[in-house]
Amino acid sequence: MIDRYRWYEVAAVYAGIAVFLFFVLAPFIEGFLVSLKPLSQLFSTPYSFIPKNASFESYVNMWRSVPLLGLHIFNSFFISSVVTLIVIVVVVPASYAFARFSFAGSGALLGGFLAVNMFSGAVLLIPLFRLMRSLGLLNTYWAMIVPGAAFLIPSSIWLLRTYMMRIPRELDEAAWVDGASRLYTLRRVILPLAMPGIVVVAIMTFIGAYAQQFIFALTFNSKTEFMPLPIGLFAFFGNQEVQWNELMAASFVGILPVMIVIVFLQRYLVAGLTAGAVKQ
Amino acid sequence: MTSNRSAVIFALALLAPALIYITIIVAYPLLDTIILSFTNAALRPTYDFVGWANYQRIFGAGDFTEVIIRTLVWTAFSVSIKMIIGMFGAVLLNAAVPGQTLFRVLTMPPWIVPMAIGIFMWSWMYNGQFGMISGLLQNFGISDGPVAWLAYGHTAFWATIVTDVWIGVPMVTIYFLAAMQSISKDLYEAAWTDGAGRFYRWRRITLPLMLPAIITMSLLSLIATFNSFDIIYILTRGGPSGATTTMIIDTYNTAMGSRKYGEGAARAVVICIFVSIFCLVYFRAVRRLSQGEAK
């Protein structure tokens, strides 16, 4: 193969990676260390990075400060799961249609879907608020689920369409020649083959839905019991003197499940990100 | 198989759920925003059409123009820094050193963890009296007193950019890394046998071949950054005294804060015009790049 790294090149790469990862991870490291600090030490000078008399005190106390923490975490999972379900149900047939059929206006339609991706929910907040109000969905899970799913549909169509285009057309045609209906072909031939792609899309959607629960929850729901994790913490700590060590502890408990999931699923994440983006 | 009628009907049937969903939840609200922008809608249930009054008001006062300029400057800085750090990260993560896979996984948290939670951590780091950044600067004697990053206009402006960069970097890095790995190894081998050094190879092979990826990512990132809401809202809510008020924040504060729906909608329409321009540029670039590839 190509030339080997000299020792100073290896050192430079590691030093660079250290700097890069420090930038990426510093808030998490600092957040975790703060969660271990007792309150008294939090506000002492000079500042110390490493906690003295580290304790898990705030992991105990936070349950008193944010009694609904468990519910907020559940809400986040619940909202993301339903969003994922809706997205998959809507996106699988649409992706197949875009991957296999071209008719007058299908290109424009696909472009239209992708353009939806570019408009942020914040821009549509007023009419969405009116819509949710008139549908009677304000202060329910649906006020966060319905708009949340809408903004994840376009990118999922993009991803799954790319995946389905790689499945050879001959398979569809062979099934039709054998007399299978189009729907039967989709269900029995394409769906099983597309399963790995669907799994990637589902994971990406779930993570996206979990990561982005803020603005719709902020605007369309004021009931504490329906709040997803980010808003639950924001609403609670925004209202009073912030107990930083408890906020950090609660944040860590909240993100731990996703972190674990990521470690196991990182392959799919990288695959999904690159498949969706590199080739059009 | 493409043009016969039953195939088209079948395709439309498959598209129907997505089409209906997006029409109700995105297209209709978009239309409603435009209509509302010509009314004096507010919290009360009835409202009247007022023509261009909202637009005259927001552009007449002058501070909206200021908000537009600030948004563009904020976005430009944030996107450029993301591209530079993302490229730096991709080059490093592409180097064949032990631990590569682990390093790649460690890059992902900012992108995957709920955005708001990452931002809580930044807001602690920026804390003037006890936060890490100010604390370390004092400990090392670089600054003699506490620096409350979010309390002053110019530092808050940069602080929100840094956090935005932090959130965007993982995606840019992984994307650049993927683009880098799709470049044929033969090119590097050939250049290496000709005696080209590592930097020379990066500049003459990697960079030019990654140009399509860089352009695509810059435009996608431009749109995402332009629309950035959570970071500024949680860190500063647009303050201090408007120093971090971008168009999105401004629209939110007008519409949801002051409940001036009509005026908020007019601001939202201006955002939509900007986004549409970016979209158009993006689609053009993508078409151009894929044509170039086909040759």
Coordinates of C-alpha atoms in Angstrom, one line a residue:
Chain A
M1 CA 0.0 0.0 0.0
I2 CA 0.8 3.6 0.3
D3 CA 3.6 5.1 2.4
R4 CA 3.5 4.4 6.1
Y5 CA 3.1 7.1 8.7
R6 CA 6.2 8.3 10.3
W7 CA 6.1 8.5 14.1
Y8 CA 5.7 12.3 14.2
E9 CA 2.8 12.0 11.7
V10 CA 1.1 9.6 13.9
A11 CA 1.7 11.9 16.9
A12 CA 0.3 14.8 14.9
V13 CA -2.9 12.8 14.0
Y14 CA -3.5 11.8 17.6
A15 CA -2.9 15.4 18.8
G16 CA -5.3 16.7 16.1
I17 CA -7.9 14.1 17.1
A18 CA -7.5 15.0 20.7
V19 CA -8.2 18.6 20.0
F20 CA -11.1 17.8 17.7
L21 CA -12.7 15.4 20.2
F22 CA -12.2 17.8 23.0
F23 CA -14.2 20.4 21.2
V24 CA -16.9 17.8 20.4
L25 CA -17.1 16.3 23.9
A26 CA -16.2 19.1 26.2
P27 CA -19.8 20.0 27.1
F28 CA -20.5 16.4 27.9
I29 CA -17.4 16.0 30.0
E30 CA -18.0 19.2 31.9
G31 CA -21.7 18.4 32.2
F32 CA -20.9 15.0 33.8
L33 CA -18.3 16.5 36.1
V34 CA -20.7 19.2 37.2
S35 CA -23.3 16.5 38.0
L36 CA -20.9 15.0 40.4
K37 CA -20.1 18.2 42.2
P38 CA -21.9 19.1 45.4
L39 CA -23.7 22.4 45.3
S40 CA -21.3 24.2 47.6
Q41 CA -18.4 23.3 45.3
L42 CA -20.2 24.5 42.2
F43 CA -20.1 28.1 43.3
S44 CA -16.6 28.2 44.7
T45 CA -13.6 30.0 43.2
P46 CA -11.1 29.4 41.9
Y47 CA -12.8 27.2 39.3
S48 CA -11.8 23.5 39.4
F49 CA -12.4 21.3 36.5
I50 CA -12.2 18.0 38.5
P51 CA -14.7 17.7 41.3
K52 CA -13.5 17.4 44.8
N53 CA -15.5 15.1 47.1
A54 CA -17.4 13.8 44.0
S55 CA -20.8 12.3 44.9
F56 CA -23.9 11.1 43.2
E57 CA -26.0 13.3 45.5
S58 CA -27.5 15.2 42.6
Y59 CA -28.6 12.0 41.0
V60 CA -30.7 11.4 44.1
N61 CA -31.9 15.0 44.7
M62 CA -33.0 15.6 41.1
W63 CA -35.9 13.2 41.5
R64 CA -37.3 15.7 44.1
S65 CA -36.6 18.7 41.8
V66 CA -38.0 17.1 38.7
P67 CA -40.5 14.6 40.0
L68 CA -41.8 13.9 36.5
L69 CA -38.3 13.1 35.0
G70 CA -39.2 9.5 34.4
L71 CA -42.4 10.5 32.6
H72 CA -40.6 13.1 30.5
I73 CA -38.2 10.4 29.3
F74 CA -41.1 8.1 28.6
N75 CA -42.8 10.9 26.7
S76 CA -39.8 11.4 24.6
F77 CA -39.6 7.8 23.7
F78 CA -43.3 7.5 23.1
I79 CA -43.5 10.6 20.8
S80 CA -40.4 9.4 18.8
S81 CA -41.9 5.9 18.5
V82 CA -45.2 7.1 17.1
V83 CA -43.5 9.6 14.8
T84 CA -41.3 6.8 13.5
L85 CA -44.4 4.6 12.9
I86 CA -46.2 7.3 11.0
V87 CA -43.1 8.2 8.9
I88 CA -42.5 4.6 7.9
V89 CA -46.2 3.9 7.0
V90 CA -46.2 7.0 4.8
V91 CA -42.7 6.8 3.4
V92 CA -42.5 3.2 2.3
P93 CA -45.1 3.3 -0.4
A94 CA -44.1 6.9 -1.5
S95 CA -40.4 5.8 -1.8
Y96 CA -41.4 2.9 -3.9
A97 CA -43.5 5.1 -6.2
F98 CA -40.6 7.6 -6.6
A99 CA -38.1 4.8 -7.2
R100 CA -40.1 2.9 -9.8
F101 CA -42.6 5.1 -11.6
S102 CA -42.0 8.3 -13.5
F103 CA -45.0 10.2 -14.8
A104 CA -45.8 13.7 -15.7
G105 CA -44.9 15.8 -12.8
S106 CA -43.2 13.1 -10.7
G107 CA -39.9 14.9 -10.8
A108 CA -41.4 18.1 -9.7
L109 CA -43.3 16.3 -6.9
L110 CA -40.1 14.8 -5.6
G111 CA -38.5 18.2 -5.7
G112 CA -41.4 19.6 -3.8
F113 CA -41.1 17.0 -1.1
L114 CA -37.4 17.7 -0.7
A115 CA -38.1 21.4 -0.5
V116 CA -40.3 20.8 2.5
N117 CA -37.1 19.8 4.3
M118 CA -35.7 23.2 3.9
F119 CA -38.6 25.1 5.7
S120 CA -38.2 25.0 9.4
G121 CA -41.1 24.4 11.6
A122 CA -40.5 27.8 13.2
V123 CA -41.7 29.5 10.0
L124 CA -45.0 27.7 10.0
L125 CA -45.6 28.1 13.7
I126 CA -48.5 30.5 13.5
P127 CA -50.7 28.6 11.0
L128 CA -49.7 25.3 12.7
F129 CA -50.8 26.7 16.0
R130 CA -54.1 27.7 14.5
L131 CA -54.5 24.3 12.8
M132 CA -53.7 22.4 16.0
R133 CA -56.1 24.6 17.9
S134 CA -58.9 24.1 15.5
L135 CA -58.3 20.3 15.4
G136 CA -58.4 20.4 19.2
L137 CA -54.9 18.9 19.4
L138 CA -53.2 21.5 21.6
N139 CA -51.9 20.1 24.8
T140 CA -52.0 16.5 23.6
Y141 CA -49.2 14.2 22.4
W142 CA -50.5 14.7 18.9
A143 CA -49.6 18.4 18.8
M144 CA -45.9 17.2 19.0
I145 CA -46.3 14.0 17.0
V146 CA -48.2 15.3 13.9
P147 CA -46.0 18.3 12.9
G148 CA -42.9 16.4 14.1
A149 CA -43.5 13.6 11.6
A150 CA -44.2 16.0 8.8
F151 CA -40.7 17.4 8.9
L152 CA -39.1 14.0 8.9
I153 CA -41.0 12.6 6.0
P154 CA -39.1 14.3 3.1
S155 CA -35.6 13.3 4.1
S156 CA -36.8 9.7 4.8
I157 CA -38.3 9.5 1.3
W158 CA -35.0 10.7 -0.1
L159 CA -33.1 8.0 1.8
L160 CA -35.4 5.1 1.1
R161 CA -35.9 6.0 -2.5
T162 CA -32.1 5.8 -3.0
Y163 CA -32.1 2.4 -1.3
M164 CA -35.0 1.0 -3.4
M165 CA -33.4 2.2 -6.6
R166 CA -30.6 -0.2 -6.0
I167 CA -33.0 -3.2 -6.0
P168 CA -33.0 -4.5 -9.6
R169 CA -36.1 -3.7 -11.6
E170 CA -36.1 -7.2 -13.1
L171 CA -37.4 -8.5 -9.9
D172 CA -40.6 -6.5 -10.1
E173 CA -41.0 -7.4 -13.8
A174 CA -40.4 -11.1 -13.2
A175 CA -43.2 -11.1 -10.6
W176 CA -45.6 -9.3 -12.9
V177 CA -44.9 -11.7 -15.7
D178 CA -45.7 -14.5 -13.2
G179 CA -49.1 -12.8 -12.8
A180 CA -48.6 -11.1 -9.4
S181 CA -50.4 -7.9 -8.9
R182 CA -48.5 -4.7 -8.3
L183 CA -49.4 -4.5 -4.7
Y184 CA -48.6 -8.1 -4.1
T185 CA -45.2 -7.5 -5.8
L186 CA -44.5 -4.6 -3.5
R187 CA -45.5 -6.6 -0.4
R188 CA -43.9 -9.9 -1.2
V189 CA -40.9 -9.1 -3.3
I190 CA -39.8 -5.5 -2.7
L191 CA -40.6 -5.1 1.0
P192 CA -38.5 -8.0 2.2
L193 CA -35.6 -6.8 0.1
A194 CA -35.9 -3.2 1.2
M195 CA -36.1 -4.2 4.9
P196 CA -32.5 -3.3 5.7
G197 CA -33.1 0.2 4.2
I198 CA -36.3 0.6 6.1
V199 CA -34.6 -0.3 9.3
V200 CA -32.0 2.4 8.6
V201 CA -34.7 5.0 7.9
A202 CA -36.6 4.0 11.0
I203 CA -33.5 4.4 13.2
M204 CA -32.6 7.8 11.6
T205 CA -36.2 8.9 12.1
F206 CA -36.3 7.9 15.7
I207 CA -33.0 9.6 16.5
G208 CA -34.1 12.7 14.6
A209 CA -37.4 12.8 16.4
Y210 CA -35.8 12.3 19.8
A211 CA -33.2 15.0 19.1
Q212 CA -35.5 17.6 17.8
Q213 CA -38.3 17.8 20.3
F214 CA -38.2 21.4 21.2
I215 CA -40.1 24.0 19.2
F216 CA -43.4 22.2 18.7
A217 CA -43.4 21.0 22.3
L218 CA -42.6 24.6 23.4
T219 CA -45.4 26.1 21.5
F220 CA -48.2 23.5 21.3
N221 CA -48.2 22.0 24.7
S222 CA -48.2 23.5 28.1
K223 CA -49.2 20.5 30.2
T224 CA -46.3 19.2 32.2
E225 CA -47.4 15.6 32.0
F226 CA -47.1 15.5 28.2
M227 CA -43.8 17.3 28.0
P228 CA -40.9 15.4 26.3
L229 CA -37.5 15.4 28.1
P230 CA -35.9 18.6 26.7
I231 CA -38.9 20.8 27.3
G232 CA -39.6 19.2 30.6
L233 CA -36.2 20.2 31.8
F234 CA -36.3 23.5 30.1
A235 CA -39.6 24.4 31.7
F236 CA -38.6 23.3 35.1
F237 CA -35.2 24.8 35.3
G238 CA -36.2 27.9 33.4
N239 CA -38.7 28.8 36.1
Q240 CA -36.4 29.1 39.1
E241 CA -32.8 29.3 40.2
V242 CA -31.0 26.7 38.2
Q243 CA -29.6 23.8 40.2
W244 CA -26.9 23.2 37.7
N245 CA -25.7 19.9 39.1
E246 CA -29.2 18.5 39.2
L247 CA -29.9 19.7 35.7
M248 CA -26.8 18.0 34.4
A249 CA -27.6 14.8 36.3
A250 CA -31.1 14.8 34.9
S251 CA -29.8 15.5 31.4
F252 CA -27.4 12.5 31.7
V253 CA -30.1 10.1 32.9
G254 CA -32.2 11.3 30.0
I255 CA -29.6 10.9 27.3
L256 CA -28.1 7.6 28.6
P257 CA -30.6 5.4 26.8
V258 CA -30.0 7.2 23.5
M259 CA -26.2 7.0 24.0
I260 CA -26.4 3.2 24.5
V261 CA -28.5 2.8 21.4
I262 CA -26.0 4.9 19.4
V263 CA -23.1 2.7 20.4
F264 CA -24.9 -0.3 19.1
L265 CA -26.3 1.3 16.0
Q266 CA -23.6 3.6 14.9
R267 CA -22.9 1.5 11.8
Y268 CA -26.5 2.1 10.6
L269 CA -26.2 5.8 11.4
V270 CA -23.1 6.3 9.3
A271 CA -24.6 4.2 6.5
G272 CA -27.9 6.2 6.6
L273 CA -26.2 9.5 6.6
T274 CA -23.9 8.8 3.8
A275 CA -26.4 6.9 1.6
G276 CA -28.9 9.7 2.0
A277 CA -26.4 12.5 1.2
V278 CA -23.6 11.4 -1.1
K279 CA -25.6 10.3 -4.1
Q280 CA -28.7 11.9 -5.5
Chain B
M1 CA -43.8 0.1 -17.9
T2 CA -43.7 3.7 -17.0
S3 CA -46.4 5.4 -19.0
N4 CA -49.4 3.2 -18.9
R5 CA -52.4 4.4 -17.1
S6 CA -52.9 1.8 -14.4
A7 CA -49.2 2.2 -13.4
V8 CA -49.7 6.0 -12.9
I9 CA -52.8 5.4 -10.8
F10 CA -51.0 2.8 -8.7
A11 CA -48.1 5.2 -8.2
L12 CA -50.4 8.0 -7.2
A13 CA -52.2 5.7 -4.8
L14 CA -48.8 4.9 -3.2
L15 CA -48.0 8.6 -3.0
A16 CA -51.4 9.6 -1.6
P17 CA -50.7 9.3 2.1
A18 CA -47.5 11.3 1.9
L19 CA -49.1 13.8 -0.3
I20 CA -52.1 14.4 1.9
Y21 CA -50.0 14.6 5.0
I22 CA -47.6 17.1 3.6
T23 CA -50.4 19.2 2.1
I24 CA -52.2 19.5 5.4
I25 CA -49.3 20.0 7.7
V26 CA -46.8 21.9 5.5
A27 CA -48.3 23.3 2.2
Y28 CA -51.6 24.6 3.7
P29 CA -49.8 26.3 6.6
L30 CA -47.4 27.8 4.1
L31 CA -50.3 29.3 2.2
D32 CA -52.0 30.4 5.5
T33 CA -48.8 32.2 6.5
I34 CA -48.9 34.2 3.2
I35 CA -52.6 35.0 3.7
L36 CA -52.1 36.0 7.4
S37 CA -49.3 38.3 6.5
F38 CA -51.8 40.6 4.8
T39 CA -54.1 40.7 7.9
N40 CA -54.0 42.3 11.3
A41 CA -54.6 38.9 13.0
A42 CA -53.7 38.8 16.7
L43 CA -55.0 36.9 19.7
R44 CA -58.6 38.0 19.1
P45 CA -60.6 35.7 16.9
T46 CA -61.5 38.1 14.1
Y47 CA -59.2 40.0 11.8
D48 CA -59.3 42.1 8.7
F49 CA -57.1 42.3 5.6
V50 CA -54.8 45.3 5.7
G51 CA -52.9 45.0 2.4
W52 CA -49.2 45.6 2.6
A53 CA -49.4 47.4 6.0
N54 CA -47.4 44.7 7.8
Y55 CA -44.6 44.7 5.3
Q56 CA -44.5 48.5 5.3
R57 CA -44.3 48.5 9.0
I58 CA -41.5 45.9 9.4
F59 CA -39.4 47.4 6.6
G60 CA -40.2 51.0 7.6
A61 CA -38.7 50.8 11.0
G62 CA -35.3 49.7 9.9
D63 CA -34.5 47.3 12.7
F64 CA -35.9 44.4 10.5
T65 CA -33.3 45.2 7.9
E66 CA -30.7 45.0 10.7
V67 CA -32.1 41.6 11.7
I68 CA -31.7 40.4 8.2
I69 CA -28.1 41.5 7.9
R70 CA -27.3 40.0 11.3
T71 CA -28.9 36.7 10.3
L72 CA -26.8 36.5 7.1
V73 CA -23.6 37.4 8.9
W74 CA -24.3 34.9 11.7
T75 CA -25.1 32.2 9.2
A76 CA -22.1 32.9 7.0
F77 CA -19.7 32.7 9.9
S78 CA -21.3 29.6 11.4
V79 CA -21.4 27.7 8.0
S80 CA -17.8 28.5 7.1
I81 CA -16.4 27.5 10.5
K82 CA -18.4 24.2 10.3
M83 CA -16.9 23.5 6.9
I84 CA -13.4 24.1 8.0
I85 CA -13.6 22.1 11.3
G86 CA -15.6 19.4 9.5
M87 CA -12.9 19.0 6.9
F88 CA -10.2 19.0 9.6
G89 CA -12.1 16.3 11.4
A90 CA -12.7 14.2 8.3
V91 CA -9.0 14.3 7.4
L92 CA -8.1 13.2 10.9
L93 CA -10.7 10.5 11.2
N94 CA -9.6 9.2 7.8
A95 CA -6.0 8.6 8.9
A96 CA -5.3 4.9 9.3
V97 CA -4.4 4.9 13.0
P98 CA -5.5 2.5 15.7
G99 CA -8.7 3.6 17.4
Q100 CA -10.3 5.0 14.3
T101 CA -13.7 3.4 14.8
L102 CA -14.0 4.5 18.4
F103 CA -13.0 8.1 17.4
R104 CA -15.8 8.1 14.7
V105 CA -18.4 7.0 17.3
L106 CA -17.2 9.7 19.7
T107 CA -17.9 12.4 17.1
M108 CA -21.6 11.7 17.0
P109 CA -23.0 12.7 20.4
P110 CA -23.7 16.4 19.6
W111 CA -25.7 15.4 16.5
I112 CA -27.7 12.6 18.2
V113 CA -28.3 13.8 21.8
P114 CA -31.5 16.0 22.1
M115 CA -30.3 19.3 20.9
A116 CA -31.7 21.2 23.9
I117 CA -29.7 19.1 26.3
G118 CA -26.4 19.8 24.6
I119 CA -27.4 23.5 24.7
F120 CA -28.1 23.3 28.5
M121 CA -24.5 22.2 28.9
W122 CA -23.2 25.0 26.8
S123 CA -25.2 27.5 28.8
W124 CA -23.5 26.3 31.9
M125 CA -20.1 26.5 30.2
Y126 CA -20.8 30.1 29.3
N127 CA -21.8 31.0 32.8
G128 CA -19.9 34.1 33.8
Q129 CA -19.1 33.4 37.4
F130 CA -18.7 29.6 37.6
G131 CA -18.7 28.3 34.1
M132 CA -15.8 26.3 32.6
I133 CA -14.6 28.7 29.9
S134 CA -14.5 31.7 32.2
G135 CA -13.1 29.6 35.0
L136 CA -10.3 28.1 33.0
L137 CA -9.4 31.5 31.5
Q138 CA -9.0 32.9 35.0
N139 CA -7.1 29.9 36.4
F140 CA -4.6 30.2 33.6
G141 CA -4.4 33.9 34.1
I142 CA -5.6 34.8 30.6
S143 CA -8.4 36.8 31.9
D144 CA -8.4 38.6 35.3
G145 CA -12.1 38.6 36.0
P146 CA -15.1 36.5 35.2
V147 CA -16.4 36.7 31.6
A148 CA -20.2 36.4 31.3
W149 CA -20.2 35.4 27.7
L150 CA -24.0 35.6 27.2
A151 CA -24.3 39.0 28.9
Y152 CA -22.7 41.2 26.3
G153 CA -23.8 41.6 22.7
H154 CA -20.6 40.8 20.8
T155 CA -19.6 37.8 23.0
A156 CA -23.1 36.4 23.0
F157 CA -23.1 36.7 19.2
W158 CA -20.0 34.5 19.0
A159 CA -21.0 32.2 21.8
T160 CA -24.2 31.2 19.9
I161 CA -22.1 30.7 16.7
V162 CA -19.7 28.4 18.6
T163 CA -22.6 26.3 19.9
D164 CA -24.2 26.1 16.5
V165 CA -20.9 25.0 15.0
W166 CA -20.6 22.4 17.7
I167 CA -24.0 20.9 16.8
G168 CA -23.4 20.9 13.1
V169 CA -19.8 19.6 13.0
P170 CA -20.5 15.9 13.5
M171 CA -22.8 15.7 10.5
V172 CA -20.4 17.6 8.3
T173 CA -17.5 15.5 9.4
I174 CA -19.1 12.2 8.8
Y175 CA -20.4 13.3 5.4
F176 CA -17.0 14.6 4.3
L177 CA -15.4 11.4 5.6
A178 CA -17.8 9.4 3.4
A179 CA -17.0 11.5 0.4
M180 CA -13.3 11.2 1.1
Q181 CA -13.5 7.4 1.2
S182 CA -15.3 7.2 -2.1
I183 CA -12.3 8.6 -3.9
S184 CA -10.4 5.9 -5.7
K185 CA -7.3 4.7 -3.8
D186 CA -5.4 4.3 -7.2
L187 CA -5.2 8.0 -7.6
Y188 CA -3.3 8.3 -4.3
E189 CA -1.0 5.4 -5.1
A190 CA -0.2 6.9 -8.4
A191 CA 0.6 10.3 -6.9
W192 CA 2.6 8.7 -4.2
T193 CA 4.8 6.8 -6.7
D194 CA 5.4 10.1 -8.4
G195 CA 6.7 11.4 -5.1
A196 CA 3.8 13.7 -4.1
G197 CA 3.7 14.5 -0.3
R198 CA 0.7 14.0 1.9
F199 CA -0.4 17.7 1.9
Y200 CA 0.2 17.9 -1.9
R201 CA -2.0 14.9 -2.4
W202 CA -4.8 16.4 -0.2
R203 CA -4.7 19.6 -2.1
R204 CA -4.5 18.2 -5.6
I205 CA -6.6 15.0 -5.3
T206 CA -8.8 15.1 -2.2
L207 CA -9.9 18.7 -2.3
P208 CA -10.9 18.9 -6.0
L209 CA -12.7 15.6 -6.0
M210 CA -14.6 16.5 -2.8
L211 CA -15.7 19.8 -4.3
P212 CA -19.2 18.5 -5.1
A213 CA -19.6 17.2 -1.6
I214 CA -18.3 20.5 -0.1
I215 CA -20.8 22.5 -2.2
T216 CA -23.7 20.2 -1.4
M217 CA -23.0 20.2 2.3
S218 CA -22.4 24.0 2.4
L219 CA -25.8 24.6 0.9
L220 CA -27.6 22.1 3.1
S221 CA -25.8 23.5 6.1
L222 CA -26.6 27.1 5.0
I223 CA -30.3 26.2 5.1
A224 CA -30.2 24.4 8.4
T225 CA -28.1 27.2 10.0
F226 CA -30.3 29.9 8.7
N227 CA -33.3 28.2 10.3
S228 CA -31.5 27.6 13.6
F229 CA -33.8 28.2 16.5
D230 CA -33.2 26.1 19.6
I231 CA -29.6 27.3 20.3
I232 CA -30.3 31.0 20.3
Y233 CA -33.6 30.6 22.0
I234 CA -32.2 28.6 24.9
L235 CA -29.0 30.5 25.3
T236 CA -30.1 34.1 24.9
R237 CA -33.7 34.3 23.6
G238 CA -32.3 36.8 21.1
G239 CA -30.7 39.1 23.7
P240 CA -28.8 40.9 25.1
S241 CA -30.8 43.8 23.6
G242 CA -31.2 42.0 20.3
A243 CA -27.6 41.1 19.7
T244 CA -28.5 37.5 18.8
T245 CA -31.9 38.1 17.3
T246 CA -31.9 36.3 14.0
M247 CA -34.9 36.3 11.6
I248 CA -36.3 33.0 13.1
I249 CA -36.0 34.3 16.6
D250 CA -37.5 37.6 15.6
T251 CA -40.4 35.9 14.0
Y252 CA -41.0 33.7 17.0
N253 CA -40.9 36.6 19.4
T254 CA -43.3 38.7 17.3
A255 CA -45.7 35.9 16.7
M256 CA -45.6 33.7 19.8
G257 CA -44.2 36.2 22.2
S258 CA -46.3 39.3 21.4
R259 CA -49.1 37.3 19.7
K260 CA -48.9 39.6 16.6
Y261 CA -49.8 36.9 14.2
G262 CA -50.2 39.1 11.1
E263 CA -46.9 40.9 11.6
G264 CA -45.2 37.6 12.5
A265 CA -46.5 36.0 9.4
A266 CA -45.1 38.8 7.3
R267 CA -41.7 38.2 8.8
A268 CA -42.1 34.4 8.2
V269 CA -42.9 35.2 4.5
V270 CA -39.6 37.0 4.2
I271 CA -37.8 34.0 5.7
C272 CA -39.6 31.8 3.2
I273 CA -38.4 34.0 0.3
F274 CA -34.8 33.6 1.5
V275 CA -35.1 29.8 2.0
S276 CA -36.7 29.5 -1.5
I277 CA -33.7 31.3 -3.0
F278 CA -31.3 29.0 -1.1
C279 CA -33.4 26.0 -2.2
L280 CA -33.2 27.1 -5.8
V281 CA -29.4 27.4 -5.7
Y282 CA -29.2 24.0 -4.0
F283 CA -31.3 22.2 -6.6
R284 CA -29.4 23.9 -9.4
A285 CA -26.1 22.9 -7.9
V286 CA -27.2 19.3 -7.4
R287 CA -28.3 19.1 -11.0
R288 CA -25.1 20.6 -12.3
L289 CA -23.0 18.4 -10.2
S290 CA -24.8 15.2 -11.2
Q291 CA -24.5 16.2 -14.8
G292 CA -20.8 16.8 -14.4
E293 CA -20.6 13.3 -12.9
A294 CA -22.4 11.6 -15.8
K295 CA -19.8 12.9 -18.3

